PDB file of C-alpha atoms in Angstrom:
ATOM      1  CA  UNK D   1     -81.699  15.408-222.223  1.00 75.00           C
ATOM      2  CA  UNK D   2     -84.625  13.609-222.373  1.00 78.00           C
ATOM      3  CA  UNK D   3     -86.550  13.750-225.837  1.00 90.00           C
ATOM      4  CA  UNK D   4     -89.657  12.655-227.947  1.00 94.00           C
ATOM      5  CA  UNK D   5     -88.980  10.209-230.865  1.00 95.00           C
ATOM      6  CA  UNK D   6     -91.136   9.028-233.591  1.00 96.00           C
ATOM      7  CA  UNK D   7     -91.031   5.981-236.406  1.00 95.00           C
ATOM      8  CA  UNK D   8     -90.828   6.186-238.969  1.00 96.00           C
ATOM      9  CA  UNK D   9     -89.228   9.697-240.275  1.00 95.00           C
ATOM     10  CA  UNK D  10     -90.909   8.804-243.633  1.00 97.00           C
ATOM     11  CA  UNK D  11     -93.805   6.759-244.630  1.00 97.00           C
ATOM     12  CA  UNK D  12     -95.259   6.197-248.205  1.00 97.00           C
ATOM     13  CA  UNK D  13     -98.122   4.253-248.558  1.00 97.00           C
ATOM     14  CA  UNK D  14    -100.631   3.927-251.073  1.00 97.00           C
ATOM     15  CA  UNK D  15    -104.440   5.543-250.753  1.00 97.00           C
ATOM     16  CA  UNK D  16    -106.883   3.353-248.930  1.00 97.00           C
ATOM     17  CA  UNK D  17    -103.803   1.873-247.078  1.00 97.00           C
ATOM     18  CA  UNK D  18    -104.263   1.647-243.177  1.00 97.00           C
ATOM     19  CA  UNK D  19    -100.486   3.257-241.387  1.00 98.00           C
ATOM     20  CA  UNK D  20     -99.568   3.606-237.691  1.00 97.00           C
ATOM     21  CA  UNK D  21     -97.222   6.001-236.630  1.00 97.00           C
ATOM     22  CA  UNK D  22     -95.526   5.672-233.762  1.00 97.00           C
ATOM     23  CA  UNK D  23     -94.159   7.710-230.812  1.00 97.00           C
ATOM     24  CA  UNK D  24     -92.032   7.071-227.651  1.00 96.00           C
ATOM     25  CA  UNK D  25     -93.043  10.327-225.284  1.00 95.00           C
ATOM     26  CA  UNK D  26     -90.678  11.487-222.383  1.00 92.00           C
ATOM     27  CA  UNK D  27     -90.502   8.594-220.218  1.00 89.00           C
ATOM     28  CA  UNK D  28     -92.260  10.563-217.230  1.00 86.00           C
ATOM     29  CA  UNK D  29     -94.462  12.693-218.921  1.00 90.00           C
ATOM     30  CA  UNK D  30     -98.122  11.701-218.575  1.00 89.00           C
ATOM     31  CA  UNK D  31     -99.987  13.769-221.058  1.00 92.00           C
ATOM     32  CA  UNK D  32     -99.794  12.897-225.183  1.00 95.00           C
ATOM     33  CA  UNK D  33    -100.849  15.070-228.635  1.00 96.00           C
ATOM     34  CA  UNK D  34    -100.782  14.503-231.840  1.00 98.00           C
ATOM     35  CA  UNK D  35    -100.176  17.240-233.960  1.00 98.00           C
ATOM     36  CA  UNK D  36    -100.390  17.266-238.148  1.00 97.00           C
ATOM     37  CA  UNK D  37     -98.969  20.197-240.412  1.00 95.00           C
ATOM     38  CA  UNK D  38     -99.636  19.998-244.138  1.00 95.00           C
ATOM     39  CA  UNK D  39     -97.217  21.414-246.346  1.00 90.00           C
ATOM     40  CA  UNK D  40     -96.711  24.968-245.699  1.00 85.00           C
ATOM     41  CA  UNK D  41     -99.239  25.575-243.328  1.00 89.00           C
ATOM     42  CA  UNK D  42     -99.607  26.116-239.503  1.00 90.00           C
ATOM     43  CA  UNK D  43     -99.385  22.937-236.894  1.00 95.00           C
ATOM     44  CA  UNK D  44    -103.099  21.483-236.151  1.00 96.00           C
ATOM     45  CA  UNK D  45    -104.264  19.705-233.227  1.00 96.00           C
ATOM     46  CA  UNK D  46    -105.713  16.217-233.311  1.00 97.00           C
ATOM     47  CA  UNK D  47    -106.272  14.453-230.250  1.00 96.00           C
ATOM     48  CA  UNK D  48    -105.270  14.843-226.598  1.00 94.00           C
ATOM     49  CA  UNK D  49    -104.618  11.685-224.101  1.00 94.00           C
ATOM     50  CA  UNK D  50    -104.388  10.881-220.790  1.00 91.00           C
ATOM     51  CA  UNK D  51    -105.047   7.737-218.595  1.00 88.00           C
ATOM     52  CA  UNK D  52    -105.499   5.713-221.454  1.00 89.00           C
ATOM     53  CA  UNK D  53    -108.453   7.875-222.688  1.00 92.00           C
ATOM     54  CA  UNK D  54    -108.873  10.256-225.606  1.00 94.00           C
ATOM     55  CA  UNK D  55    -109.405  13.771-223.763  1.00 92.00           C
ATOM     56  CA  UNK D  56    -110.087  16.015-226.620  1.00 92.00           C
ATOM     57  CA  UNK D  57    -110.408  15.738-230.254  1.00 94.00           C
ATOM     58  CA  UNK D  58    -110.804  17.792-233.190  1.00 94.00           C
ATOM     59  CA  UNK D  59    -112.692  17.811-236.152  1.00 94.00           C
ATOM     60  CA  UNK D  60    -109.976  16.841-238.062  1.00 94.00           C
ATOM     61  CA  UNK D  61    -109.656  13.596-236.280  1.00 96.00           C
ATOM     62  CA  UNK D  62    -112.488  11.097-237.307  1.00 93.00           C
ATOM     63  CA  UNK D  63    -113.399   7.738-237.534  1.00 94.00           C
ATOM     64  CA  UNK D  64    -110.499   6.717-239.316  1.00 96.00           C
ATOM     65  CA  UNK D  65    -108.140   8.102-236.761  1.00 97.00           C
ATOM     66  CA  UNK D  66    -107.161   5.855-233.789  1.00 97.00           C
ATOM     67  CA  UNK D  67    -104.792   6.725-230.942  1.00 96.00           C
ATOM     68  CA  UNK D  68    -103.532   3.966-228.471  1.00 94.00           C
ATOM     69  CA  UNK D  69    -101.066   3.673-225.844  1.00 91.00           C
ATOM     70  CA  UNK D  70    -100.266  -0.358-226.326  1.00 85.00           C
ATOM     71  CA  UNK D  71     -97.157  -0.336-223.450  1.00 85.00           C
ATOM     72  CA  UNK D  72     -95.623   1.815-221.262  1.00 76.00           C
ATOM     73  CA  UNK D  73     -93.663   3.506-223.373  1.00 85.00           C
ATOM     74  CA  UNK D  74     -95.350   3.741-226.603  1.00 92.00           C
ATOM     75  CA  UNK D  75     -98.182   6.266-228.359  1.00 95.00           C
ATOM     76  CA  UNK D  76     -99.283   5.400-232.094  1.00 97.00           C
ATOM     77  CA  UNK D  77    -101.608   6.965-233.989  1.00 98.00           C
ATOM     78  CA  UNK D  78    -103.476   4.840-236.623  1.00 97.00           C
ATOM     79  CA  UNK D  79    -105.426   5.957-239.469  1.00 97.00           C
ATOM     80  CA  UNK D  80    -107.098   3.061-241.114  1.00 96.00           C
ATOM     81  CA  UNK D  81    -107.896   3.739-244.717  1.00 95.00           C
ATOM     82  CA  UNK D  82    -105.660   6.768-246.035  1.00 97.00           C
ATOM     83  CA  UNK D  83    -106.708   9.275-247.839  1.00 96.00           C
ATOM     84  CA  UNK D  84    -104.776  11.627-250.470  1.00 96.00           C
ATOM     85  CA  UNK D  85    -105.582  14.813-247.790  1.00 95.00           C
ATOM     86  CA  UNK D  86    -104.087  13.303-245.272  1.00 97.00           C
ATOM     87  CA  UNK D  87    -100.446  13.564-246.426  1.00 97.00           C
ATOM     88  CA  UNK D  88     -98.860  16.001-243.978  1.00 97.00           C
ATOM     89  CA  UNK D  89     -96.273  16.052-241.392  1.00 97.00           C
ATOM     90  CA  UNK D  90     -97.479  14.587-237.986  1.00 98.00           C
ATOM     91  CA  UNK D  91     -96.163  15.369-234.783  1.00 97.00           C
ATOM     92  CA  UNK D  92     -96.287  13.571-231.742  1.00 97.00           C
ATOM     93  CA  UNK D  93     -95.689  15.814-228.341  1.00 96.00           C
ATOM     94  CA  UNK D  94     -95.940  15.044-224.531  1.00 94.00           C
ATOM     95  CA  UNK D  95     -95.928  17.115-221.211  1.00 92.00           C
ATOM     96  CA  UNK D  96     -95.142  16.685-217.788  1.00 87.00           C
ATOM     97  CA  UNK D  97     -96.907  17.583-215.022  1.00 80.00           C
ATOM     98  CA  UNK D  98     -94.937  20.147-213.355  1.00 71.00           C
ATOM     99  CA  UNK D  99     -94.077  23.721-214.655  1.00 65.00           C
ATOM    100  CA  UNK D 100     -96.112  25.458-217.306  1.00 69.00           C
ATOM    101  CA  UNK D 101     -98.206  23.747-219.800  1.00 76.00           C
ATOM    102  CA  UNK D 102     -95.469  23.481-222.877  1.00 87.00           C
ATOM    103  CA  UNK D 103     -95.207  20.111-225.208  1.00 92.00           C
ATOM    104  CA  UNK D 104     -92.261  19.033-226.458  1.00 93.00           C
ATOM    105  CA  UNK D 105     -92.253  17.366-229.638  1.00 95.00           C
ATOM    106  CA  UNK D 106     -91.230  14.961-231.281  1.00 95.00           C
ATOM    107  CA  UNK D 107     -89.423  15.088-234.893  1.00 94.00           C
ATOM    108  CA  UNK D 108     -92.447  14.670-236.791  1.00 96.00           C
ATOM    109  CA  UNK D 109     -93.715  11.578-239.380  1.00 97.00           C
ATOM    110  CA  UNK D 110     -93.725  12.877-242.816  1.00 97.00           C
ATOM    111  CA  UNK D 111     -96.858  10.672-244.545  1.00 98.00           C
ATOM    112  CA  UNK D 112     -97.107  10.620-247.944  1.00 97.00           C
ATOM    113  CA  UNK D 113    -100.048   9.032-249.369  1.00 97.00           C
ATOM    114  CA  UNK D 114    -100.090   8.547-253.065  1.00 96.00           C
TER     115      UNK D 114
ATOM    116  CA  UNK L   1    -113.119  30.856-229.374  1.00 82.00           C
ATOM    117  CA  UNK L   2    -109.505  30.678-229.268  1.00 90.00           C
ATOM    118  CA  UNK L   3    -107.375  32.031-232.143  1.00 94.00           C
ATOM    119  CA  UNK L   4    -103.650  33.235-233.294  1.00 97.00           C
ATOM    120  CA  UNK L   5    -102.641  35.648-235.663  1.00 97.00           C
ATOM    121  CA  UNK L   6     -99.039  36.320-237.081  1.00 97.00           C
ATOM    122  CA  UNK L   7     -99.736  38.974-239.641  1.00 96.00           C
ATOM    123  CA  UNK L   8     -95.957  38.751-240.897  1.00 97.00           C
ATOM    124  CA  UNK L   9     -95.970  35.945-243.370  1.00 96.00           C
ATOM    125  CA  UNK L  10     -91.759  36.053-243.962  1.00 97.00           C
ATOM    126  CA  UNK L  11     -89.309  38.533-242.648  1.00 97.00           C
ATOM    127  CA  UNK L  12     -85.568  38.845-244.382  1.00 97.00           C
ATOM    128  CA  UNK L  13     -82.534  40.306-242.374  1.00 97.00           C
ATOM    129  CA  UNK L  14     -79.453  40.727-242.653  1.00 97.00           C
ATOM    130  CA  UNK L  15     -77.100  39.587-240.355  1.00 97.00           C
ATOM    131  CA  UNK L  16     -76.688  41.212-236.949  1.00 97.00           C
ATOM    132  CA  UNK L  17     -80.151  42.970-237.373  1.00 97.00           C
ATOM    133  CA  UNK L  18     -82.773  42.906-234.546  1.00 97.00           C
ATOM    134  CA  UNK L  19     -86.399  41.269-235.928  1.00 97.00           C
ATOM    135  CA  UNK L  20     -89.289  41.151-233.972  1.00 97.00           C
ATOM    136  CA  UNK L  21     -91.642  38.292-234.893  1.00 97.00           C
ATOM    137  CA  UNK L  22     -95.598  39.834-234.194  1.00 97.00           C
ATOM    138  CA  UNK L  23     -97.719  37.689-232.066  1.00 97.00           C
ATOM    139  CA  UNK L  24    -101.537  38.712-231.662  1.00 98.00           C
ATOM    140  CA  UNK L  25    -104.194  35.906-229.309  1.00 97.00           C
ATOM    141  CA  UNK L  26    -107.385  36.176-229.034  1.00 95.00           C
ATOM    142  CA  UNK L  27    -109.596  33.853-226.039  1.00 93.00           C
ATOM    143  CA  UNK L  28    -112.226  34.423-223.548  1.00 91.00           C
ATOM    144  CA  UNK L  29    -110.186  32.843-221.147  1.00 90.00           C
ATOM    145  CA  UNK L  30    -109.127  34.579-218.209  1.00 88.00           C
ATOM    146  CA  UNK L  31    -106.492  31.720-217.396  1.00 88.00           C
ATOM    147  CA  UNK L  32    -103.996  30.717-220.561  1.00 91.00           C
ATOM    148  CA  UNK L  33    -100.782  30.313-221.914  1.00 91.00           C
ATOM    149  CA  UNK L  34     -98.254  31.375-224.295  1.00 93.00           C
ATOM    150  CA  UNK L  35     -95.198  30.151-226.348  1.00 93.00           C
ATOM    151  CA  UNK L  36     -93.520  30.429-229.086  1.00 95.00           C
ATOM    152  CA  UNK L  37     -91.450  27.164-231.035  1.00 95.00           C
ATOM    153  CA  UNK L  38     -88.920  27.532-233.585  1.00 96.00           C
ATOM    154  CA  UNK L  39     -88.715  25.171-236.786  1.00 94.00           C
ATOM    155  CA  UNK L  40     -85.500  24.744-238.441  1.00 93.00           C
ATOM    156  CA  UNK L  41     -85.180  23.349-241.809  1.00 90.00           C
ATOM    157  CA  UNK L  42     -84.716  19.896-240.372  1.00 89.00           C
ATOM    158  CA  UNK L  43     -88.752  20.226-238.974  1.00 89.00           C
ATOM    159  CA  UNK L  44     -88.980  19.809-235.774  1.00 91.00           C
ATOM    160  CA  UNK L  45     -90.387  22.078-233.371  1.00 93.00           C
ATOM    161  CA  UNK L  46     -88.192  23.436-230.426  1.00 93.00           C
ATOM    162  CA  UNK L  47     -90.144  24.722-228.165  1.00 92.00           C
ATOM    163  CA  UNK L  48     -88.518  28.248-226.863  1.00 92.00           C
ATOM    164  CA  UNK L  49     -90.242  30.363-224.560  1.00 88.00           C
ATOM    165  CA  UNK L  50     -94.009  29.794-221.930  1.00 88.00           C
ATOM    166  CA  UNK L  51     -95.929  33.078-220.478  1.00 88.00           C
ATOM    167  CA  UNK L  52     -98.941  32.472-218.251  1.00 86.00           C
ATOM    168  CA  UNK L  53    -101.890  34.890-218.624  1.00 87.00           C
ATOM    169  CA  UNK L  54    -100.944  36.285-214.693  1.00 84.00           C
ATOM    170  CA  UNK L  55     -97.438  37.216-215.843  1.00 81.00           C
ATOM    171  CA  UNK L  56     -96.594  39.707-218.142  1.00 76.00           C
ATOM    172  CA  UNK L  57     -93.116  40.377-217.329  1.00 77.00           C
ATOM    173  CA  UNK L  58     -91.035  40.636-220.024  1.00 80.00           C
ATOM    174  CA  UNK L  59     -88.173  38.568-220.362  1.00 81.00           C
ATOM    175  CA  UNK L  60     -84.840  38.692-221.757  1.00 81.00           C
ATOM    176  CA  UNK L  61     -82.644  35.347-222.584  1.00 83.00           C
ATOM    177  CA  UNK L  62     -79.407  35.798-224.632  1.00 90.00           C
ATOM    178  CA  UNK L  63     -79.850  37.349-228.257  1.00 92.00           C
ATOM    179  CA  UNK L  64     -83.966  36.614-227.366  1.00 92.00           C
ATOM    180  CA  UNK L  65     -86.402  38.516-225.950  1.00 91.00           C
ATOM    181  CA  UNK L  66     -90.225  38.524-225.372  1.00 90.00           C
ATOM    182  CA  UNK L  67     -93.216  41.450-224.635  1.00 92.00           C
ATOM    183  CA  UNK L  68     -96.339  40.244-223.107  1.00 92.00           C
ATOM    184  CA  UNK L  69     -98.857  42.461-223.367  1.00 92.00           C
ATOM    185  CA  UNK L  70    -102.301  41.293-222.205  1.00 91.00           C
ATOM    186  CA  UNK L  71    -104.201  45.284-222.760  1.00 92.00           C
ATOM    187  CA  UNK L  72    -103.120  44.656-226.555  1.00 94.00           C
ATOM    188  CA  UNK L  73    -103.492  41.064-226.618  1.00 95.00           C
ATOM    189  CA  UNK L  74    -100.219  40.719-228.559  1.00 96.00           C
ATOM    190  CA  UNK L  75     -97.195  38.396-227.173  1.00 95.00           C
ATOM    191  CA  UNK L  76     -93.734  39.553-229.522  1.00 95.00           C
ATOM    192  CA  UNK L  77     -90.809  37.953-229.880  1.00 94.00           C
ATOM    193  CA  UNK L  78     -87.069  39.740-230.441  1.00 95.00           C
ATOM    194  CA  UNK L  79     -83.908  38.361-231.267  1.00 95.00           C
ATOM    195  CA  UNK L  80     -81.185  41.103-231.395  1.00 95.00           C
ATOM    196  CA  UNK L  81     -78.030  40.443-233.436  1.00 96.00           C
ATOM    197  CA  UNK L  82     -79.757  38.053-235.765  1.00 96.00           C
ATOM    198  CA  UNK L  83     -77.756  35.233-236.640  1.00 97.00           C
ATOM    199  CA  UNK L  84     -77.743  32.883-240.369  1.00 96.00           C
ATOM    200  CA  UNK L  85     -78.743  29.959-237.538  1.00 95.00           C
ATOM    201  CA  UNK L  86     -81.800  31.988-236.810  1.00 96.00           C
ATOM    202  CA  UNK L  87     -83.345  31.181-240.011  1.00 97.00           C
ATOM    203  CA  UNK L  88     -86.331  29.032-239.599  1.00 97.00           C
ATOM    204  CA  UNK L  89     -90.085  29.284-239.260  1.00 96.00           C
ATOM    205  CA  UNK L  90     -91.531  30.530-235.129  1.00 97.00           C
ATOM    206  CA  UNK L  91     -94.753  29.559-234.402  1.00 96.00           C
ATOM    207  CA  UNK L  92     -97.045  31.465-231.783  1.00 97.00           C
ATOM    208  CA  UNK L  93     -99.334  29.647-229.981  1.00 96.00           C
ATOM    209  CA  UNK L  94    -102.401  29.226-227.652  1.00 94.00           C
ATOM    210  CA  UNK L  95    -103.422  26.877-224.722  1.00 92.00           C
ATOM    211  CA  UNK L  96    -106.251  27.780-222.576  1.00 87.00           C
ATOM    212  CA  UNK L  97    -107.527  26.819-219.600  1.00 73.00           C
ATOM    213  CA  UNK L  98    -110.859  25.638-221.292  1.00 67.00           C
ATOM    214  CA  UNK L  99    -108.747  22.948-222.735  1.00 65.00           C
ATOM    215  CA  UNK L 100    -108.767  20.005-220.690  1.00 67.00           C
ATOM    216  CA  UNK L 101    -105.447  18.873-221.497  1.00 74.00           C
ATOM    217  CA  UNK L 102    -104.311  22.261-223.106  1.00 82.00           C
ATOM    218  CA  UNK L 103    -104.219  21.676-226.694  1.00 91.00           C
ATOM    219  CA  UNK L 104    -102.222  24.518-228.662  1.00 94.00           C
ATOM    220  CA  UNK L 105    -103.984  26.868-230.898  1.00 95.00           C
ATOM    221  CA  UNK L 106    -101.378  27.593-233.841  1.00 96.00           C
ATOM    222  CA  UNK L 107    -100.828  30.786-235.692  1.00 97.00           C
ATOM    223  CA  UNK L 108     -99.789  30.346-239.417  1.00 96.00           C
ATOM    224  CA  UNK L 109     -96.309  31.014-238.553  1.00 96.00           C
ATOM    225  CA  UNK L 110     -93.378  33.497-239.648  1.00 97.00           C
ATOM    226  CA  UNK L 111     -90.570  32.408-241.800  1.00 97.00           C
ATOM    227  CA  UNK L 112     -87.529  34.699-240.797  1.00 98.00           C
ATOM    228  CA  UNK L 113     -84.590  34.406-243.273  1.00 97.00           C
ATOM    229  CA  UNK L 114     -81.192  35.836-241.999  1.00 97.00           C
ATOM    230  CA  UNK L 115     -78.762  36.517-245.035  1.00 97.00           C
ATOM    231  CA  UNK L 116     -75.078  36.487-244.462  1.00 95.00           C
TER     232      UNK L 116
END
């Protein structure tokens, strides 16, 4: 069955440090979220793509938050200068265009900044 | 405004109990969507059931079952003859039409605990 991954599982990197996490969506889905959940609490939006554009955003998602779609297959999210708060777990997801509107998601990233 | 409440913070069962996980939306949407996703230990988020504002009949699959009830706003979730593999954290959530792409509105999430 046909599944989201994301690389890495696990990332450490050191505050002020720029990371990309990456995501391969279901191959014929055309619609891409990222998702982050901090430690114990509930799953928050980020950003919303389609056709190469950003289609919604949150607040959460700034400047230092980047989303790009470099290939075919690929979906990263970037976030260029890291900050302690931004440790979480972040979840890529991706939906097709038939049926209902429900994402399937990927594993998750765990970031740790330090 | 679009918003998700699950009141119940954790729930512990025992084995073979029935638990119903509370699920309460609010939107000004007329046109939206429900689901719930389970998350194991292991973290990922399985994605388990979809209701569309326009259908509220209830559902039954397996040991699961779901009541959608759009006078009370409230969208539970049942699993009968809980199981130790049950054990995880479900997630309600939100997508509504106003959303172009449907981003999901979150509640805080219910960590059920089945004891052998």
């Amino acid at each position: 069955e046909p599944e989201v991954t994301q690389t890495p599982s696990h990332q450490v990197t050191q505050m002020g440090q720029e990371v990309i996490l990456r995501c391969v969506p279901i191959s014929n889905h055309l619609y891409f979220y990222w998702y982050r959940q901090i430690l114990g609490q509930k799953v928050e939006f980020l950003v919303s793509f389609y056709n190469n554009e950003i289609s919604e955003k949150s607040e959460i998602f700034d400047d230092q938050f980047s989303v790009e779609r470099p290939d075919g297959s690929n979906f990263t999210l970037k976030i260029r200068s890291t900050k302690l708060e931004d440790s979480a777990m972040y979840f890529c997801a991706s939906r097709g265009t038939s049926g209902g509107n429900e994402q399937f998601f990927g594993p998750g990233t765990r970031l740790t900044v330090l | 405004a679009q918003k998700v409440t699950q009141a119940q913070t954790e729930i512990s069962v025992v084995e073979k109990e029935d638990v119903t996980l509370d699920c309460v939306y609010e939107t000004r949407d007329t046109t939206y969507y429900l689901f719930w996703y389970k998350q194991p230990p292991s973290g990922e988020l399985v994605f388990l059931i979809r209701r569309n504002s326009f259908d509220e009949q209830n559902e039954i699959s397996g040991r699961y079952s779901w009541n959608f009830q759009k006078s009370t706003s409230s969208f539970n979730f049942t699993i009968t003859a809980s199981q130790v593999v049950d054990s995880a954290v479900y997630f309600c959530a939100l997508s509504a039409r106003g959303s172009t792409l449907g981003r999901l509105y979150f509640g805080r999430g219910t960590q059920l605990t089945v004891w052998p």
